[in-house]
Amino acid sequence: MRLHVGCAMWTHAPWQGRFLPRSLPPRERLRSYATWCNAVEGNTTFYATPARSTVESWAQQTDPDFRFVVKLPKPITHERRLGGVDEELRAFLEAVEPLGPRAHALWVQLPGSFGPNDLGALAGFLRGLPRTHAYAVEVRHRAFFEDARAERLLERVLAGAGAEWVPFDTTVLFRSPPTSDAERDAWTKKPRVPRRSSALTDRPIVRYLGRDDTERTVEGWRPWVDTVVAWLREGRSPTVFVHTPDNAEALPLARRFHDEVRARVPEVEPLADPVPAEPPTLF
């Protein structure tokens, strides 16, 4: 029984020298991160389709059971809004092919303006995707969270393609006013939608955003611990990504979430011991 946890990136300046070695060449950074977490969000692919050689390096640095949830490029989801994207999609699928089983799901993150009236485009897009991958969709239009009919229609479209609905839980961030620059920035950029905790498939994916204060982040994820425990007991295989506005403590927080779930479901396989940030000394 495995629970996969991770962060929004595998390299972050505040982690260097604290959690990860201070100086690592690019082709070693993911390998070091993967000793802390067994999953990662592939956000960089939103901005540009990577070279195939780059993706081959990602595969070489991770075990086959490591999970990437890889975001489709912005031209496909935000600029073309899923229409007339055959060439861009083909290039993206060819680029990520070296990940093999590590490509846990291809992630279709849609803009906040993509609403119920656009579900026909989503249905057609999902129907045309190859069955060689699993797919996960993140929506941000409030109607899907507040209008029962829109929610049912979206669930029907996703179920027809065997795709998962990825919730991005920002409720803890917006529960009280921001107290740091990073939180103030997140208030202007992150979606403000209700929490959703229903799974459509046997491989649910959660994105959770806490606060820069560690204990407020931990307190806010209590409902997710309950949900993930229930999913595991149902035989599902969840992946949980832990964010904070500045992400400075995201690495140990992801492991802490895993520990809290495993304390209630001891059958969950433990995470590996992380590689020390600095080599041990004799004195």
Coordinates of C-alpha atoms in Angstrom, one line a residue:
M1 CA 0.0 0.0 0.0
R2 CA 1.6 3.2 -1.1
L3 CA 0.8 6.9 -0.6
H4 CA 2.7 9.3 -2.9
V5 CA 3.5 12.8 -1.6
G6 CA 5.3 15.7 -3.2
C7 CA 5.7 19.4 -3.9
A8 CA 5.2 21.9 -6.7
M9 CA 8.8 21.7 -7.8
W10 CA 12.0 19.7 -7.1
T11 CA 14.4 22.6 -6.8
H12 CA 13.8 25.7 -4.6
A13 CA 16.5 28.1 -3.3
P14 CA 15.3 28.0 0.4
W15 CA 15.9 24.2 0.4
Q16 CA 19.5 24.4 -0.7
G17 CA 21.8 23.7 2.2
R18 CA 18.9 22.9 4.6
F19 CA 17.2 19.9 3.0
L20 CA 19.1 19.4 -0.2
P21 CA 22.8 19.7 -0.9
R22 CA 23.8 23.3 -1.6
S23 CA 25.5 22.8 -4.9
L24 CA 24.1 20.2 -7.3
P25 CA 24.3 20.1 -11.1
P26 CA 20.9 20.3 -12.8
R27 CA 21.1 16.6 -13.7
E28 CA 21.3 15.6 -10.0
R29 CA 18.7 17.9 -8.4
L30 CA 15.7 15.7 -9.0
R31 CA 17.6 12.7 -7.8
S32 CA 18.2 14.4 -4.4
Y33 CA 14.6 15.6 -4.2
A34 CA 13.4 12.1 -4.8
T35 CA 15.0 10.9 -1.6
W36 CA 12.5 13.2 0.2
C37 CA 9.3 12.7 -1.8
N38 CA 8.0 10.1 -4.2
A39 CA 6.0 12.4 -6.4
V40 CA 6.3 15.9 -8.0
E41 CA 4.1 18.3 -9.9
G42 CA 5.4 18.9 -13.4
N43 CA 4.6 22.6 -13.6
T44 CA 7.5 23.6 -15.8
T45 CA 5.9 21.9 -18.8
F46 CA 3.1 24.4 -18.7
Y47 CA 5.5 27.1 -19.9
A48 CA 7.3 25.1 -22.6
T49 CA 7.4 21.5 -23.9
P50 CA 10.8 20.1 -22.7
A51 CA 13.4 18.6 -24.9
R52 CA 13.1 14.8 -25.0
S53 CA 16.7 14.6 -23.6
T54 CA 15.6 16.6 -20.6
V55 CA 12.8 14.2 -19.9
E56 CA 15.2 11.3 -20.3
S57 CA 17.3 12.9 -17.5
W58 CA 14.2 13.0 -15.3
A59 CA 13.6 9.4 -15.8
Q60 CA 17.2 8.5 -15.1
Q61 CA 17.1 10.3 -11.8
T62 CA 14.0 8.6 -10.4
D63 CA 12.7 5.0 -9.7
P64 CA 9.9 3.6 -11.9
D65 CA 7.4 4.0 -9.1
F66 CA 8.1 7.7 -8.7
R67 CA 5.1 9.8 -9.8
F68 CA 5.1 12.8 -12.1
V69 CA 1.8 14.6 -12.6
V70 CA 2.8 16.5 -15.8
K71 CA 0.9 19.7 -16.8
L72 CA -0.1 20.2 -20.4
P73 CA 1.5 23.3 -22.0
K74 CA -0.3 26.6 -21.8
P75 CA -0.9 26.9 -25.6
I76 CA -3.1 23.8 -25.4
T77 CA -5.1 24.6 -22.3
H78 CA -5.2 28.4 -22.0
E79 CA -4.5 29.9 -25.5
R80 CA -6.2 27.4 -27.8
R81 CA -8.6 26.2 -25.0
L82 CA -8.3 22.6 -26.2
G83 CA -9.2 23.2 -29.8
G84 CA -7.0 22.7 -32.9
V85 CA -4.0 21.5 -30.8
D86 CA -3.1 18.3 -32.5
E87 CA 0.4 19.3 -33.4
E88 CA 1.2 20.8 -29.9
L89 CA -0.3 17.7 -28.2
R90 CA 1.7 15.3 -30.4
A91 CA 5.0 17.1 -29.6
F92 CA 4.2 17.1 -25.9
L93 CA 3.3 13.4 -25.8
E94 CA 6.5 12.5 -27.7
A95 CA 8.6 14.6 -25.3
V96 CA 7.2 13.0 -22.1
E97 CA 7.4 9.4 -23.5
P98 CA 10.7 8.6 -21.7
L99 CA 9.0 8.9 -18.3
G100 CA 7.2 5.7 -19.0
P101 CA 5.3 4.5 -15.9
R102 CA 6.5 7.6 -13.9
A103 CA 4.0 9.7 -15.8
H104 CA 1.3 9.0 -13.3
A105 CA -1.2 11.4 -15.0
L106 CA -1.2 14.1 -17.6
W107 CA -2.7 17.2 -16.0
V108 CA -5.1 19.4 -17.9
Q109 CA -5.3 22.6 -15.8
L110 CA -8.0 24.9 -17.2
P111 CA -8.3 28.7 -16.8
G112 CA -10.8 30.2 -14.5
S113 CA -12.8 31.4 -17.6
F114 CA -13.3 27.8 -18.7
G115 CA -16.9 27.2 -17.5
P116 CA -19.9 24.9 -18.0
N117 CA -20.5 26.1 -21.5
D118 CA -17.1 24.8 -22.5
L119 CA -17.6 21.2 -21.5
G120 CA -18.2 20.2 -25.0
A121 CA -14.7 21.2 -25.9
L122 CA -13.3 19.3 -22.9
A123 CA -15.3 16.2 -23.8
G124 CA -14.1 16.2 -27.4
F125 CA -10.5 16.8 -26.3
L126 CA -10.5 13.9 -23.8
R127 CA -12.1 11.6 -26.3
G128 CA -9.2 12.2 -28.7
L129 CA -6.4 11.5 -26.2
P130 CA -4.5 8.2 -26.4
R131 CA -5.4 5.6 -23.8
T132 CA -1.7 5.0 -23.1
H133 CA -1.9 7.7 -20.3
A134 CA -4.1 8.5 -17.4
Y135 CA -5.5 12.1 -17.3
A136 CA -6.5 14.5 -14.5
V137 CA -8.4 17.7 -15.0
E138 CA -8.3 20.8 -12.8
V139 CA -11.0 23.4 -13.2
R140 CA -11.2 26.8 -11.5
H141 CA -14.6 28.2 -12.6
R142 CA -16.7 28.6 -9.5
A143 CA -19.9 27.2 -11.2
F144 CA -18.4 23.7 -11.0
F145 CA -18.2 24.0 -7.2
E146 CA -21.4 25.9 -6.5
D147 CA -23.9 24.7 -9.2
A148 CA -24.9 21.0 -8.7
R149 CA -25.9 20.6 -12.3
A150 CA -22.5 22.0 -13.6
E151 CA -20.8 19.7 -11.2
R152 CA -22.7 16.6 -12.4
L153 CA -22.0 17.5 -16.0
L154 CA -18.3 17.8 -15.4
E155 CA -18.2 14.6 -13.5
R156 CA -20.0 12.9 -16.4
V157 CA -17.5 14.2 -18.9
L158 CA -14.6 13.1 -16.8
A159 CA -16.0 9.7 -16.0
G160 CA -16.6 9.1 -19.7
A161 CA -12.8 9.4 -20.2
G162 CA -11.7 7.7 -17.0
A163 CA -10.2 11.1 -15.9
E164 CA -9.8 12.4 -12.4
W165 CA -10.9 15.7 -11.0
V166 CA -7.9 17.4 -9.3
P167 CA -9.0 19.7 -6.4
F168 CA -6.8 22.6 -5.5
D169 CA -7.7 23.3 -1.9
T170 CA -6.9 26.9 -1.0
T171 CA -9.5 27.3 1.8
V172 CA -6.9 27.5 4.5
L173 CA -5.1 30.3 2.7
F174 CA -8.3 32.4 2.4
R175 CA -9.6 31.6 5.9
S176 CA -7.9 34.7 7.4
P177 CA -6.0 37.7 6.0
P178 CA -2.4 37.1 4.8
T179 CA 0.4 37.7 7.2
S180 CA 3.5 37.6 4.8
D181 CA 4.5 38.9 1.4
A182 CA 4.2 35.4 -0.1
E183 CA 0.7 35.0 1.4
R184 CA -0.3 38.4 0.0
D185 CA 1.0 37.4 -3.4
A186 CA -0.9 34.1 -3.2
W187 CA -4.1 35.9 -2.3
T188 CA -4.0 37.8 -5.7
K189 CA -3.1 34.7 -7.8
K190 CA -4.6 31.5 -6.4
P191 CA -8.2 30.4 -7.1
R192 CA -10.7 30.9 -4.3
V193 CA -13.1 27.9 -4.6
P194 CA -14.7 25.6 -2.1
R195 CA -12.9 22.4 -1.0
R196 CA -13.8 19.3 -2.9
S197 CA -12.8 15.8 -1.7
S198 CA -14.6 13.3 -3.9
A199 CA -12.6 10.9 -6.0
L200 CA -13.7 9.7 -9.4
T201 CA -11.0 7.1 -10.0
D202 CA -8.8 4.7 -8.0
R203 CA -5.9 7.2 -8.3
P204 CA -7.1 10.5 -6.8
I205 CA -4.8 13.6 -6.8
V206 CA -4.9 16.4 -4.3
R207 CA -3.2 19.8 -4.3
Y208 CA -3.3 21.4 -0.9
L209 CA -2.1 25.0 -0.2
G210 CA -1.5 25.9 3.4
R211 CA 0.0 29.0 5.1
D212 CA 3.6 30.0 5.7
D213 CA 3.0 29.2 9.4
T214 CA 3.7 25.4 9.7
E215 CA 1.2 24.7 12.4
R216 CA -1.6 26.4 10.5
T217 CA -0.8 24.4 7.5
V218 CA -0.8 21.2 9.5
E219 CA -4.1 22.1 11.2
G220 CA -5.7 22.9 7.9
W221 CA -4.8 19.5 6.3
R222 CA -6.6 17.5 9.0
P223 CA -9.7 16.8 6.7
W224 CA -7.3 15.6 4.0
V225 CA -5.7 13.1 6.4
D226 CA -9.1 11.7 7.1
T227 CA -10.0 11.6 3.4
V228 CA -6.7 10.0 2.3
V229 CA -7.0 7.4 5.1
A230 CA -10.4 6.5 3.8
W231 CA -9.2 6.3 0.2
L232 CA -6.4 4.0 1.1
R233 CA -8.7 1.7 3.0
E234 CA -11.0 1.6 -0.1
G235 CA -8.0 0.4 -2.1
R236 CA -7.3 3.7 -3.9
S237 CA -3.8 5.0 -4.6
P238 CA -3.7 8.7 -3.8
T239 CA -1.1 11.4 -4.6
V240 CA -1.0 14.5 -2.4
F241 CA 1.0 17.6 -3.2
V242 CA 1.7 20.0 -0.3
H243 CA 2.1 23.7 -1.1
T244 CA 2.7 26.8 1.1
P245 CA 2.8 30.4 -0.3
D246 CA 6.6 30.5 0.0
N247 CA 7.2 26.7 -0.1
A248 CA 10.2 27.1 2.2
E249 CA 9.0 24.2 4.4
A250 CA 7.2 22.2 1.7
L251 CA 9.6 19.3 1.6
P252 CA 9.4 18.3 5.3
L253 CA 5.7 19.1 5.3
A254 CA 5.0 16.6 2.6
R255 CA 6.8 14.0 4.6
R256 CA 4.9 15.0 7.7
F257 CA 1.6 14.5 5.9
H258 CA 2.8 11.0 4.8
D259 CA 3.8 10.3 8.5
E260 CA 0.4 11.4 9.8
V261 CA -1.4 9.1 7.3
R262 CA 0.9 6.2 8.0
A263 CA 0.3 6.5 11.7
R264 CA -3.3 5.6 11.1
V265 CA -2.7 3.2 8.2
P266 CA 0.5 1.3 9.2
E267 CA 0.4 -0.8 6.1
V268 CA 1.4 2.2 4.0
E269 CA 5.0 1.7 2.8
P270 CA 7.4 4.2 4.5
L271 CA 9.3 6.8 2.6
A272 CA 13.0 6.4 2.0
D273 CA 15.4 8.3 4.3
P274 CA 16.5 11.5 2.6
V275 CA 20.0 12.2 1.6
P276 CA 21.7 14.6 4.0
A277 CA 22.0 18.2 2.8
E278 CA 25.6 18.3 3.9
P279 CA 28.1 15.4 4.2
P280 CA 28.6 14.1 7.8
T281 CA 31.6 15.3 9.7
L282 CA 33.8 13.5 12.2
F283 CA 33.4 16.3 14.9

